[in-house]
Amino acid sequence: MSPQAALGTINAYYVQQAGDAPDHSIFDTTGVTDVTPSNLTYVDYALSVDETSPWTVLEIQEIVNEVHSGLVLTAIGTGLSHAVLNSIFIPVLTFELNLMTLPVWVSLLFF
């Protein structure tokens, strides 16, 4: 399949709802990078809700870049949230109450 035919396949699917959903290899054939089996669902959603179709290769690449950046930020945010919770909250006092130890957490953000 030529790059132009692959682009036509993508546009036909999203504009006219014709044919099968393009897989990551179709995007690769057009020259669009960073579409993988693991992020294809997110790319599919982004293209489905984008109302500027039909697209050029560069326009699709911009959408994919936005999806990729969003996924990276989500991954970083998820990683940071665990790290932040583990580093800024420390147990400083414990009280024993009815055979139970209850930690009192103090946030270092307020110091």
Short mmCIF file of N, CA and C in Angstrom, two decimals:
data_model
loop_
_atom_site.label_atom_id
_atom_site.label_comp_id
_atom_site.label_asym_id
_atom_site.label_seq_id
_atom_site.Cartn_x
_atom_site.Cartn_y
_atom_site.Cartn_z
N MET A 1 0.86 -1.18 0.00
CA MET A 1 0.00 0.00 0.00
C MET A 1 0.90 1.23 0.00
N SER A 2 0.54 2.19 -0.80
CA SER A 2 1.31 3.43 -0.87
C SER A 2 0.95 4.33 0.30
N PRO A 3 1.83 5.29 0.59
CA PRO A 3 1.50 6.24 1.67
C PRO A 3 0.20 7.01 1.40
N GLN A 4 -0.03 7.37 0.14
CA GLN A 4 -1.25 8.11 -0.20
C GLN A 4 -2.49 7.24 -0.02
N ALA A 5 -2.38 5.95 -0.38
CA ALA A 5 -3.52 5.04 -0.19
C ALA A 5 -3.78 4.82 1.31
N ALA A 6 -2.72 4.74 2.09
CA ALA A 6 -2.89 4.58 3.54
C ALA A 6 -3.58 5.80 4.14
N LEU A 7 -3.19 6.99 3.69
CA LEU A 7 -3.84 8.21 4.15
C LEU A 7 -5.31 8.21 3.75
N GLY A 8 -5.59 7.76 2.52
CA GLY A 8 -6.98 7.65 2.07
C GLY A 8 -7.79 6.68 2.92
N THR A 9 -7.15 5.58 3.35
CA THR A 9 -7.81 4.61 4.22
C THR A 9 -8.17 5.23 5.56
N ILE A 10 -7.23 5.98 6.14
CA ILE A 10 -7.48 6.64 7.42
C ILE A 10 -8.63 7.64 7.29
N ASN A 11 -8.54 8.49 6.27
CA ASN A 11 -9.58 9.50 6.09
C ASN A 11 -10.94 8.87 5.78
N ALA A 12 -10.96 7.82 4.98
CA ALA A 12 -12.22 7.16 4.65
C ALA A 12 -12.88 6.59 5.90
N TYR A 13 -12.07 6.02 6.77
CA TYR A 13 -12.64 5.43 7.98
C TYR A 13 -13.23 6.50 8.90
N TYR A 14 -12.49 7.57 9.13
CA TYR A 14 -12.95 8.57 10.10
C TYR A 14 -13.94 9.57 9.52
N VAL A 15 -13.88 9.82 8.21
CA VAL A 15 -14.78 10.80 7.61
C VAL A 15 -16.08 10.13 7.17
N GLN A 16 -15.94 9.00 6.49
CA GLN A 16 -17.11 8.35 5.92
C GLN A 16 -17.53 7.08 6.65
N GLN A 17 -16.81 6.74 7.73
CA GLN A 17 -17.07 5.51 8.46
C GLN A 17 -17.03 4.29 7.54
N ALA A 18 -16.09 4.31 6.59
CA ALA A 18 -15.98 3.23 5.60
C ALA A 18 -14.79 2.33 5.92
N GLY A 19 -15.01 1.04 5.82
CA GLY A 19 -13.92 0.08 6.00
C GLY A 19 -13.64 -0.22 7.46
N ASP A 20 -12.52 -0.90 7.66
CA ASP A 20 -12.09 -1.27 9.01
C ASP A 20 -11.26 -0.17 9.63
N ALA A 21 -11.25 -0.14 10.95
CA ALA A 21 -10.43 0.84 11.67
C ALA A 21 -8.96 0.61 11.31
N PRO A 22 -8.23 1.67 11.01
CA PRO A 22 -6.82 1.50 10.66
C PRO A 22 -6.01 1.05 11.88
N ASP A 23 -5.06 0.15 11.63
CA ASP A 23 -4.19 -0.27 12.72
C ASP A 23 -2.90 0.55 12.67
N HIS A 24 -2.00 0.29 13.59
CA HIS A 24 -0.78 1.10 13.68
C HIS A 24 0.07 1.02 12.42
N SER A 25 0.00 -0.10 11.70
CA SER A 25 0.82 -0.23 10.48
C SER A 25 0.35 0.70 9.37
N ILE A 26 -0.95 1.00 9.34
CA ILE A 26 -1.47 1.94 8.34
C ILE A 26 -0.90 3.34 8.61
N PHE A 27 -0.88 3.72 9.88
CA PHE A 27 -0.31 5.03 10.23
C PHE A 27 1.17 5.07 9.88
N ASP A 28 1.86 3.98 10.15
CA ASP A 28 3.28 3.89 9.83
C ASP A 28 3.51 4.04 8.33
N THR A 29 2.66 3.42 7.54
CA THR A 29 2.79 3.50 6.08
C THR A 29 2.64 4.93 5.58
N THR A 30 1.78 5.72 6.23
CA THR A 30 1.61 7.11 5.81
C THR A 30 2.81 7.97 6.18
N GLY A 31 3.60 7.49 7.14
CA GLY A 31 4.72 8.28 7.63
C GLY A 31 4.45 8.90 8.99
N VAL A 32 3.28 8.63 9.55
CA VAL A 32 2.94 9.12 10.89
C VAL A 32 3.66 8.23 11.90
N THR A 33 4.40 8.85 12.80
CA THR A 33 5.16 8.10 13.80
C THR A 33 4.47 8.10 15.16
N ASP A 34 4.94 7.22 16.03
CA ASP A 34 4.50 7.12 17.43
C ASP A 34 3.10 6.54 17.61
N VAL A 35 2.55 5.88 16.60
CA VAL A 35 1.30 5.15 16.79
C VAL A 35 1.70 3.69 17.00
N THR A 36 1.34 3.16 18.16
CA THR A 36 1.70 1.80 18.53
C THR A 36 0.43 1.03 18.92
N PRO A 37 0.53 -0.28 19.01
CA PRO A 37 -0.64 -1.03 19.47
C PRO A 37 -1.12 -0.58 20.85
N SER A 38 -0.20 -0.13 21.70
CA SER A 38 -0.59 0.27 23.06
C SER A 38 -1.27 1.64 23.13
N ASN A 39 -1.06 2.50 22.15
CA ASN A 39 -1.72 3.80 22.20
C ASN A 39 -2.75 3.99 21.07
N LEU A 40 -2.97 2.94 20.29
CA LEU A 40 -3.89 3.05 19.15
C LEU A 40 -5.30 3.43 19.58
N THR A 41 -5.76 2.93 20.70
CA THR A 41 -7.10 3.27 21.20
C THR A 41 -7.23 4.76 21.45
N TYR A 42 -6.17 5.36 22.01
CA TYR A 42 -6.19 6.80 22.30
C TYR A 42 -6.13 7.63 21.01
N VAL A 43 -5.33 7.17 20.06
CA VAL A 43 -5.25 7.85 18.77
C VAL A 43 -6.60 7.75 18.06
N ASP A 44 -7.19 6.56 18.09
CA ASP A 44 -8.50 6.34 17.47
C ASP A 44 -9.54 7.30 18.06
N TYR A 45 -9.54 7.43 19.37
CA TYR A 45 -10.50 8.33 20.02
C TYR A 45 -10.25 9.78 19.60
N ALA A 46 -8.98 10.18 19.61
CA ALA A 46 -8.66 11.58 19.25
C ALA A 46 -9.09 11.90 17.83
N LEU A 47 -8.88 10.96 16.92
CA LEU A 47 -9.30 11.20 15.54
C LEU A 47 -10.81 11.15 15.40
N SER A 48 -11.46 10.32 16.19
CA SER A 48 -12.93 10.20 16.13
C SER A 48 -13.63 11.48 16.55
N VAL A 49 -13.05 12.19 17.51
CA VAL A 49 -13.70 13.40 18.01
C VAL A 49 -13.20 14.67 17.33
N ASP A 50 -12.13 14.56 16.57
CA ASP A 50 -11.60 15.73 15.85
C ASP A 50 -12.49 16.01 14.65
N GLU A 51 -12.93 17.23 14.52
CA GLU A 51 -13.88 17.57 13.47
C GLU A 51 -13.24 18.30 12.29
N THR A 52 -11.92 18.21 12.16
CA THR A 52 -11.25 18.92 11.07
C THR A 52 -10.88 18.00 9.92
N SER A 53 -11.35 16.77 9.91
CA SER A 53 -11.02 15.82 8.87
C SER A 53 -11.71 16.21 7.57
N PRO A 54 -11.18 15.77 6.42
CA PRO A 54 -10.04 14.88 6.22
C PRO A 54 -8.72 15.60 6.51
N TRP A 55 -7.74 14.80 6.91
CA TRP A 55 -6.47 15.33 7.34
C TRP A 55 -5.35 15.04 6.35
N THR A 56 -4.32 15.87 6.48
CA THR A 56 -3.05 15.58 5.81
C THR A 56 -2.22 14.74 6.77
N VAL A 57 -1.11 14.23 6.29
CA VAL A 57 -0.21 13.46 7.14
C VAL A 57 0.29 14.33 8.30
N LEU A 58 0.64 15.58 8.01
CA LEU A 58 1.13 16.47 9.06
C LEU A 58 0.06 16.75 10.12
N GLU A 59 -1.18 16.89 9.70
CA GLU A 59 -2.27 17.13 10.66
C GLU A 59 -2.49 15.91 11.56
N ILE A 60 -2.43 14.72 10.96
CA ILE A 60 -2.56 13.50 11.77
C ILE A 60 -1.40 13.40 12.73
N GLN A 61 -0.19 13.72 12.26
CA GLN A 61 0.99 13.65 13.13
C GLN A 61 0.84 14.60 14.32
N GLU A 62 0.28 15.79 14.09
CA GLU A 62 0.06 16.74 15.19
C GLU A 62 -0.90 16.16 16.23
N ILE A 63 -1.96 15.51 15.76
CA ILE A 63 -2.93 14.90 16.69
C ILE A 63 -2.26 13.78 17.47
N VAL A 64 -1.49 12.94 16.78
CA VAL A 64 -0.78 11.84 17.43
C VAL A 64 0.22 12.39 18.45
N ASN A 65 0.91 13.47 18.09
CA ASN A 65 1.87 14.08 19.03
C ASN A 65 1.16 14.56 20.30
N GLU A 66 -0.02 15.14 20.14
CA GLU A 66 -0.78 15.59 21.30
C GLU A 66 -1.20 14.40 22.17
N VAL A 67 -1.64 13.32 21.53
CA VAL A 67 -2.02 12.11 22.27
C VAL A 67 -0.80 11.57 23.00
N HIS A 68 0.32 11.48 22.30
CA HIS A 68 1.54 10.94 22.89
C HIS A 68 1.98 11.79 24.08
N SER A 69 1.96 13.11 23.92
CA SER A 69 2.34 14.01 25.01
C SER A 69 1.41 13.86 26.20
N GLY A 70 0.12 13.74 25.94
CA GLY A 70 -0.84 13.56 27.02
C GLY A 70 -0.61 12.26 27.78
N LEU A 71 -0.29 11.19 27.06
CA LEU A 71 -0.03 9.91 27.72
C LEU A 71 1.25 9.97 28.55
N VAL A 72 2.26 10.67 28.03
CA VAL A 72 3.51 10.81 28.78
C VAL A 72 3.26 11.62 30.05
N LEU A 73 2.52 12.71 29.93
CA LEU A 73 2.22 13.53 31.12
C LEU A 73 1.39 12.74 32.13
N THR A 74 0.46 11.93 31.64
CA THR A 74 -0.33 11.10 32.55
C THR A 74 0.56 10.12 33.29
N ALA A 75 1.48 9.50 32.56
CA ALA A 75 2.40 8.53 33.17
C ALA A 75 3.29 9.22 34.20
N ILE A 76 3.78 10.40 33.85
CA ILE A 76 4.63 11.15 34.78
C ILE A 76 3.81 11.55 36.00
N GLY A 77 2.58 12.04 35.78
CA GLY A 77 1.72 12.46 36.88
C GLY A 77 1.40 11.30 37.81
N THR A 78 1.15 10.14 37.25
CA THR A 78 0.86 8.97 38.07
C THR A 78 2.08 8.59 38.88
N GLY A 79 3.24 8.59 38.24
CA GLY A 79 4.48 8.27 38.95
C GLY A 79 4.79 9.28 40.03
N LEU A 80 4.57 10.55 39.73
CA LEU A 80 4.85 11.59 40.72
C LEU A 80 3.89 11.54 41.89
N SER A 81 2.64 11.21 41.61
CA SER A 81 1.69 11.21 42.72
C SER A 81 2.09 10.20 43.79
N HIS A 82 2.58 9.04 43.37
CA HIS A 82 3.03 8.06 44.35
C HIS A 82 4.30 8.54 45.05
N ALA A 83 5.22 9.11 44.29
CA ALA A 83 6.46 9.59 44.87
C ALA A 83 6.20 10.75 45.82
N VAL A 84 5.32 11.65 45.41
CA VAL A 84 5.02 12.81 46.24
C VAL A 84 4.37 12.37 47.54
N LEU A 85 3.41 11.47 47.44
CA LEU A 85 2.76 11.00 48.67
C LEU A 85 3.75 10.32 49.60
N ASN A 86 4.69 9.59 49.05
CA ASN A 86 5.65 8.89 49.88
C ASN A 86 6.71 9.81 50.46
N SER A 87 6.96 10.94 49.81
CA SER A 87 8.05 11.78 50.28
C SER A 87 7.59 12.97 51.14
N ILE A 88 6.38 13.47 50.92
CA ILE A 88 6.00 14.67 51.68
C ILE A 88 5.17 14.36 52.92
N PHE A 89 4.68 13.17 53.04
CA PHE A 89 3.93 12.81 54.24
C PHE A 89 4.73 11.80 55.04
N ILE A 90 5.00 12.14 56.27
CA ILE A 90 5.76 11.22 57.13
C ILE A 90 5.02 11.02 58.44
N PRO A 91 5.07 9.82 58.96
CA PRO A 91 4.44 9.65 60.28
C PRO A 91 5.35 10.25 61.35
N VAL A 92 4.85 11.19 62.11
CA VAL A 92 5.68 11.81 63.14
C VAL A 92 5.29 11.40 64.55
N LEU A 93 4.06 11.04 64.75
CA LEU A 93 3.60 10.63 66.07
C LEU A 93 2.66 9.45 65.91
N THR A 94 2.67 8.56 66.85
CA THR A 94 1.66 7.52 66.86
C THR A 94 1.01 7.51 68.23
N PHE A 95 -0.26 7.23 68.22
CA PHE A 95 -1.00 7.13 69.46
C PHE A 95 -1.60 5.74 69.54
N GLU A 96 -1.55 5.16 70.70
CA GLU A 96 -2.19 3.87 70.88
C GLU A 96 -3.58 4.09 71.45
N LEU A 97 -4.53 3.53 70.79
CA LEU A 97 -5.91 3.72 71.19
C LEU A 97 -6.64 2.39 70.99
N ASN A 98 -7.11 1.83 72.06
CA ASN A 98 -7.84 0.56 72.01
C ASN A 98 -7.06 -0.51 71.23
N LEU A 99 -5.85 -0.75 71.62
CA LEU A 99 -4.97 -1.75 71.02
C LEU A 99 -4.68 -1.48 69.54
N MET A 100 -4.83 -0.26 69.13
CA MET A 100 -4.62 0.11 67.75
C MET A 100 -3.63 1.27 67.68
N THR A 101 -2.72 1.23 66.77
CA THR A 101 -1.80 2.34 66.59
C THR A 101 -2.28 3.17 65.41
N LEU A 102 -2.54 4.43 65.66
CA LEU A 102 -3.00 5.33 64.61
C LEU A 102 -1.90 6.33 64.28
N PRO A 103 -1.39 6.33 63.07
CA PRO A 103 -0.36 7.31 62.73
C PRO A 103 -0.97 8.70 62.53
N VAL A 104 -0.27 9.68 62.90
CA VAL A 104 -0.65 11.06 62.64
C VAL A 104 0.30 11.56 61.56
N TRP A 105 -0.26 11.98 60.47
CA TRP A 105 0.55 12.38 59.32
C TRP A 105 0.69 13.89 59.30
N VAL A 106 1.87 14.34 59.02
CA VAL A 106 2.12 15.77 58.93
C VAL A 106 2.70 16.04 57.55
N SER A 107 2.16 16.98 56.90
CA SER A 107 2.63 17.30 55.57
C SER A 107 3.83 18.24 55.66
N LEU A 108 4.87 17.91 54.94
CA LEU A 108 6.04 18.78 54.88
C LEU A 108 5.79 20.01 54.03
N LEU A 109 4.67 20.01 53.29
CA LEU A 109 4.38 21.16 52.46
C LEU A 109 4.07 22.40 53.29
N PHE A 110 3.66 22.21 54.51
CA PHE A 110 3.27 23.35 55.33
C PHE A 110 4.42 23.90 56.16
N PHE A 111 5.60 23.32 56.04
CA PHE A 111 6.76 23.79 56.80
C PHE A 111 7.57 24.76 56.00
#
